[in-house]
CSV table of C-alpha atoms in Angstrom, one decimal:
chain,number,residue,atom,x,y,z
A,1,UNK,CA,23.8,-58.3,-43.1
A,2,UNK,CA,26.8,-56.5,-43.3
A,3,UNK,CA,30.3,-57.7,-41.3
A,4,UNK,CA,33.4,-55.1,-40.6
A,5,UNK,CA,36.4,-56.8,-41.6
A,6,UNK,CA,40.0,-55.0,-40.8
A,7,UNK,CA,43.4,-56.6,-42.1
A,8,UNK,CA,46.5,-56.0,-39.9
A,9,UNK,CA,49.2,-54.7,-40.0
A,10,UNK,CA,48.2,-53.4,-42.9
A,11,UNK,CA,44.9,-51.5,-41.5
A,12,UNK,CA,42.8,-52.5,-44.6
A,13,UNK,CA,39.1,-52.7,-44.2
A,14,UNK,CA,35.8,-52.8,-45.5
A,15,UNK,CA,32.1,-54.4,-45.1
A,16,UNK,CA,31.0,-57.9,-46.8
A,17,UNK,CA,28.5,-59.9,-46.4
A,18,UNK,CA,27.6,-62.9,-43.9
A,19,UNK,CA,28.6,-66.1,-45.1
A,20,UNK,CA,32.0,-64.8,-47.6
A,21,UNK,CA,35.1,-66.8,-46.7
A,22,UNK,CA,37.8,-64.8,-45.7
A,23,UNK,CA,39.9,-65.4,-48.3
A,24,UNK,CA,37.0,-63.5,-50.8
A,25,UNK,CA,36.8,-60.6,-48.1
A,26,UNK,CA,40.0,-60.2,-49.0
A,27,UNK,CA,40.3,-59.9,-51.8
A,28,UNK,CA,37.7,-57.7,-51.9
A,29,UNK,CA,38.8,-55.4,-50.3
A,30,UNK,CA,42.3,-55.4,-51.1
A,31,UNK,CA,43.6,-57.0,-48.5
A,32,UNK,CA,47.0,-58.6,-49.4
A,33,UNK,CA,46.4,-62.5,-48.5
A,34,UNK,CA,46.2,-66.0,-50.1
A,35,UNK,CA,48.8,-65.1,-52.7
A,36,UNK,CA,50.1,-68.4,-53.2
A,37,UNK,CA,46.7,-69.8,-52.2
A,38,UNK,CA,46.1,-73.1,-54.0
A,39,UNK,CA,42.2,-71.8,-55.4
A,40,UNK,CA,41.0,-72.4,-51.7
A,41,UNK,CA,41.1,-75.9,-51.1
A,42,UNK,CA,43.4,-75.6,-47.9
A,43,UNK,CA,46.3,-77.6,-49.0
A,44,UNK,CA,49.0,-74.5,-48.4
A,45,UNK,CA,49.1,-72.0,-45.6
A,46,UNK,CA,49.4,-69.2,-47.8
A,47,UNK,CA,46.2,-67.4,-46.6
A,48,UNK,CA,46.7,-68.0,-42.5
A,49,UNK,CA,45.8,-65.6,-40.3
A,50,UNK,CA,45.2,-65.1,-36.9
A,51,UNK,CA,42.1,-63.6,-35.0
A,52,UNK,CA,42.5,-60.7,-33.2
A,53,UNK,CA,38.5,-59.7,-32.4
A,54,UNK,CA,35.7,-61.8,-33.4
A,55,UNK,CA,36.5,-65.8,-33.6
A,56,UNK,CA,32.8,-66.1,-32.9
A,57,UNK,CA,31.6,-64.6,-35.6
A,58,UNK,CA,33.8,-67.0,-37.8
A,59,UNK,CA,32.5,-70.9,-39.0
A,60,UNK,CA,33.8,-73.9,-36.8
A,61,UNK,CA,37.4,-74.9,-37.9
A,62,UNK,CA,37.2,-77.7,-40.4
A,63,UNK,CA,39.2,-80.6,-40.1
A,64,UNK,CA,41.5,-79.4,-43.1
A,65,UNK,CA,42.3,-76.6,-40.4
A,66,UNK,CA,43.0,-79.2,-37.9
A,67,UNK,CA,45.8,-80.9,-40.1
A,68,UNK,CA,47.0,-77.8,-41.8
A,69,UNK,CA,47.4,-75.5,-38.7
A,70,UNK,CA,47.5,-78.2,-35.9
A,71,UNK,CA,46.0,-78.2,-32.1
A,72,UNK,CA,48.6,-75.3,-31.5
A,73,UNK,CA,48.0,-73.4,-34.1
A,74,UNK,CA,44.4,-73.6,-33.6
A,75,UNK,CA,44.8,-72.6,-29.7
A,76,UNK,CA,46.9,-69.7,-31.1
A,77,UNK,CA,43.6,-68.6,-32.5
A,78,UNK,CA,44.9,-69.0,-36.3
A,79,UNK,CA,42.6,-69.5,-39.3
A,80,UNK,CA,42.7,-70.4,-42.6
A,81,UNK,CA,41.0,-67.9,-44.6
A,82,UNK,CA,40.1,-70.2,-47.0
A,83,UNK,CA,38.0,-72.2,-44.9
A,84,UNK,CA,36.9,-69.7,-41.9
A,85,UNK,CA,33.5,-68.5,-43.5
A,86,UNK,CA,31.4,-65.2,-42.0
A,87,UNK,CA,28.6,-66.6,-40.0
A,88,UNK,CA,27.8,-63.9,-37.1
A,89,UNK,CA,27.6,-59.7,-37.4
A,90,UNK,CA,30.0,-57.7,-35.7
A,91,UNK,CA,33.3,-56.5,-36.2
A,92,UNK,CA,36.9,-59.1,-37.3
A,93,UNK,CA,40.6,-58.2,-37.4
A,94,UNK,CA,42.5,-60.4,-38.2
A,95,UNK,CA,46.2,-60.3,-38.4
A,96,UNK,CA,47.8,-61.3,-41.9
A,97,UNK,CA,50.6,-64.3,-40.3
A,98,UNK,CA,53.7,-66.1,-42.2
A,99,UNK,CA,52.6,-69.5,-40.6
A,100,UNK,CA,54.9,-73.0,-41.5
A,101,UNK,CA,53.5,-76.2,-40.9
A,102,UNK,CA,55.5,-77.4,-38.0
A,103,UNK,CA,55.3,-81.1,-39.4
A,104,UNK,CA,57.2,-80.1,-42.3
A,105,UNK,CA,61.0,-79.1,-42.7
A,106,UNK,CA,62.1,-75.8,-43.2
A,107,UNK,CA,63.2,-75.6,-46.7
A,108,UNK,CA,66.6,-74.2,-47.9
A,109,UNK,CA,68.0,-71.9,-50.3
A,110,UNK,CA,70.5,-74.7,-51.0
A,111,UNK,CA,68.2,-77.4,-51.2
A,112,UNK,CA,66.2,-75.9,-53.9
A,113,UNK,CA,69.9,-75.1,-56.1
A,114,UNK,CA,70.9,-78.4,-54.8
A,115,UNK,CA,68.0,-79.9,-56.4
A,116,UNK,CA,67.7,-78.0,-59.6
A,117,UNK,CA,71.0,-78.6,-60.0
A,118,UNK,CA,70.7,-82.3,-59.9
A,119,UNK,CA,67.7,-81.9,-63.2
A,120,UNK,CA,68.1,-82.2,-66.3
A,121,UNK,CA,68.2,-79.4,-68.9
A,122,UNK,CA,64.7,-80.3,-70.4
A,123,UNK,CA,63.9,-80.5,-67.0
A,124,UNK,CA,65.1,-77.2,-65.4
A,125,UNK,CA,63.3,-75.2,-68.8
A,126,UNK,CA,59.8,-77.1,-68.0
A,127,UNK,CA,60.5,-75.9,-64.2
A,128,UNK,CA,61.5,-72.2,-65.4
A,129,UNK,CA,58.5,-72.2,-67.5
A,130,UNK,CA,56.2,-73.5,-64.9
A,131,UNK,CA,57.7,-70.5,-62.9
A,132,UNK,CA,57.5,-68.0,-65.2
A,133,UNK,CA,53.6,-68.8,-65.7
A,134,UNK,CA,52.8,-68.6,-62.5
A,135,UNK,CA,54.6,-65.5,-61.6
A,136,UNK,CA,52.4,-63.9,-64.8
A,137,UNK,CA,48.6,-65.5,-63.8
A,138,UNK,CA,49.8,-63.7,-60.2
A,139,UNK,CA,50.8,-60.5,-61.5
A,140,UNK,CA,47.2,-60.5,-64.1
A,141,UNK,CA,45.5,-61.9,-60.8
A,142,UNK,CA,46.7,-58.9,-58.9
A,143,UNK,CA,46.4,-56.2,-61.8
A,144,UNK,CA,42.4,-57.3,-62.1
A,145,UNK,CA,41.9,-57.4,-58.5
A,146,UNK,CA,43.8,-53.8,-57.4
A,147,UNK,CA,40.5,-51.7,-59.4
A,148,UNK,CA,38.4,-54.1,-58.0
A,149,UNK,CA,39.2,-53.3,-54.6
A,150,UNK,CA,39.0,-49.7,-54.8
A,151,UNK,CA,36.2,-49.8,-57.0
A,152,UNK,CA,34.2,-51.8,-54.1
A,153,UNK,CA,36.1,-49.0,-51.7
A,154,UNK,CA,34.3,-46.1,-53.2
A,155,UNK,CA,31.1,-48.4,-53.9
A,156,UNK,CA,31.4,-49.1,-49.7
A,157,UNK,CA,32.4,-45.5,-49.3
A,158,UNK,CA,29.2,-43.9,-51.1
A,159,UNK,CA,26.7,-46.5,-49.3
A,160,UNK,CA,27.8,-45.4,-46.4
A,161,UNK,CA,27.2,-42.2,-47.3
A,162,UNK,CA,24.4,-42.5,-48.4
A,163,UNK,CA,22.8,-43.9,-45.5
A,164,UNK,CA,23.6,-41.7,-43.3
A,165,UNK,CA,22.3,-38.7,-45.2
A,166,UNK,CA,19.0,-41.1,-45.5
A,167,UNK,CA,19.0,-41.7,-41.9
A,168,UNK,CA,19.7,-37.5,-41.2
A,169,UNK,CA,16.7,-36.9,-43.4
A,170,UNK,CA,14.2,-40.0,-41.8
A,171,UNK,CA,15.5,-38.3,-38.5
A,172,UNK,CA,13.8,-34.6,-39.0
């Protein structure tokens, strides 16, 4: 079956299945979250988001939730896409969230030049270069998944379609 899943602010949506993590609805329908996302295993709160309309159609919290997000954050009805699988029908919107750990310190500009400053030069090239691929396996991650998304957007849009001329025909 079939779940409606809409991504705010940005007003993305689309249809997948019961039992995709949020994360993969995402993505699959172009939804920008979970960037920096470390391959789903809930140690970053890169992919947070918060629950507008249908927490129960969402999985349990898991206890990586718990320590990530916190009682409070969990109250506050946020969710790590990553973890929060599709287990009902019905319709989700979720609102994409910039959330911080409240156990950890906020991180300065100055303390990151404070402590690159403090490496060494073989050092700071390994870090550059570290940098450098990840900004590129983002950037091919987000070129492959752009004509993805609208390629499932005009897959969605012709189902749809579809359907209801099926259903106007079964009708007369």
């Amino acid at each position: 079956m079939n779940v409606s899943v809409t991504f705010e602010p940005s007003g993305i949506s689309g249809l997948v299945a019961q039992g995709t993590y949020l994360v993969d609805a995402a993505r699959r329908i172009g939804a920008p979250i979970g960037t920096g996302c470390t391959a789903g295993k809930g140690e970053c709160p890169s992919c947070v988001v918060s629950v507008k309309a249908g927490a129960d159609q969402l999985s349990s919290p898991t206890n990586i939730e718990a320590k990530v997000l916190g009682e409070g954050g969990l109250a506050d009805s946020l969710r790590m896409a990553c973890q929060a699988k599709i287990e009902g029908h019905g319709d989700i919107v979720l609102m994409v969230t910039a959330h911080r750990n409240q156990a950890a310190p906020a991180v300065t500009p100055e303390d990151i030049a404070k402590k690159f400053g403090e490496l060494s030069l073989n050092q700071k090239i390994a870090t550059l270069l570290k940098f450098e691929a990840i900004t590129m396996s983002e950037a091919w991650d987000t070129a492959l998944q752009k004509p993805l998304a609208l390629g499932s957007r005009a897959f969605d849009s012709l189902l749809a379609r579809t359907r209801s001329t099926k259903t106007e025909t079964d009708s007369k």
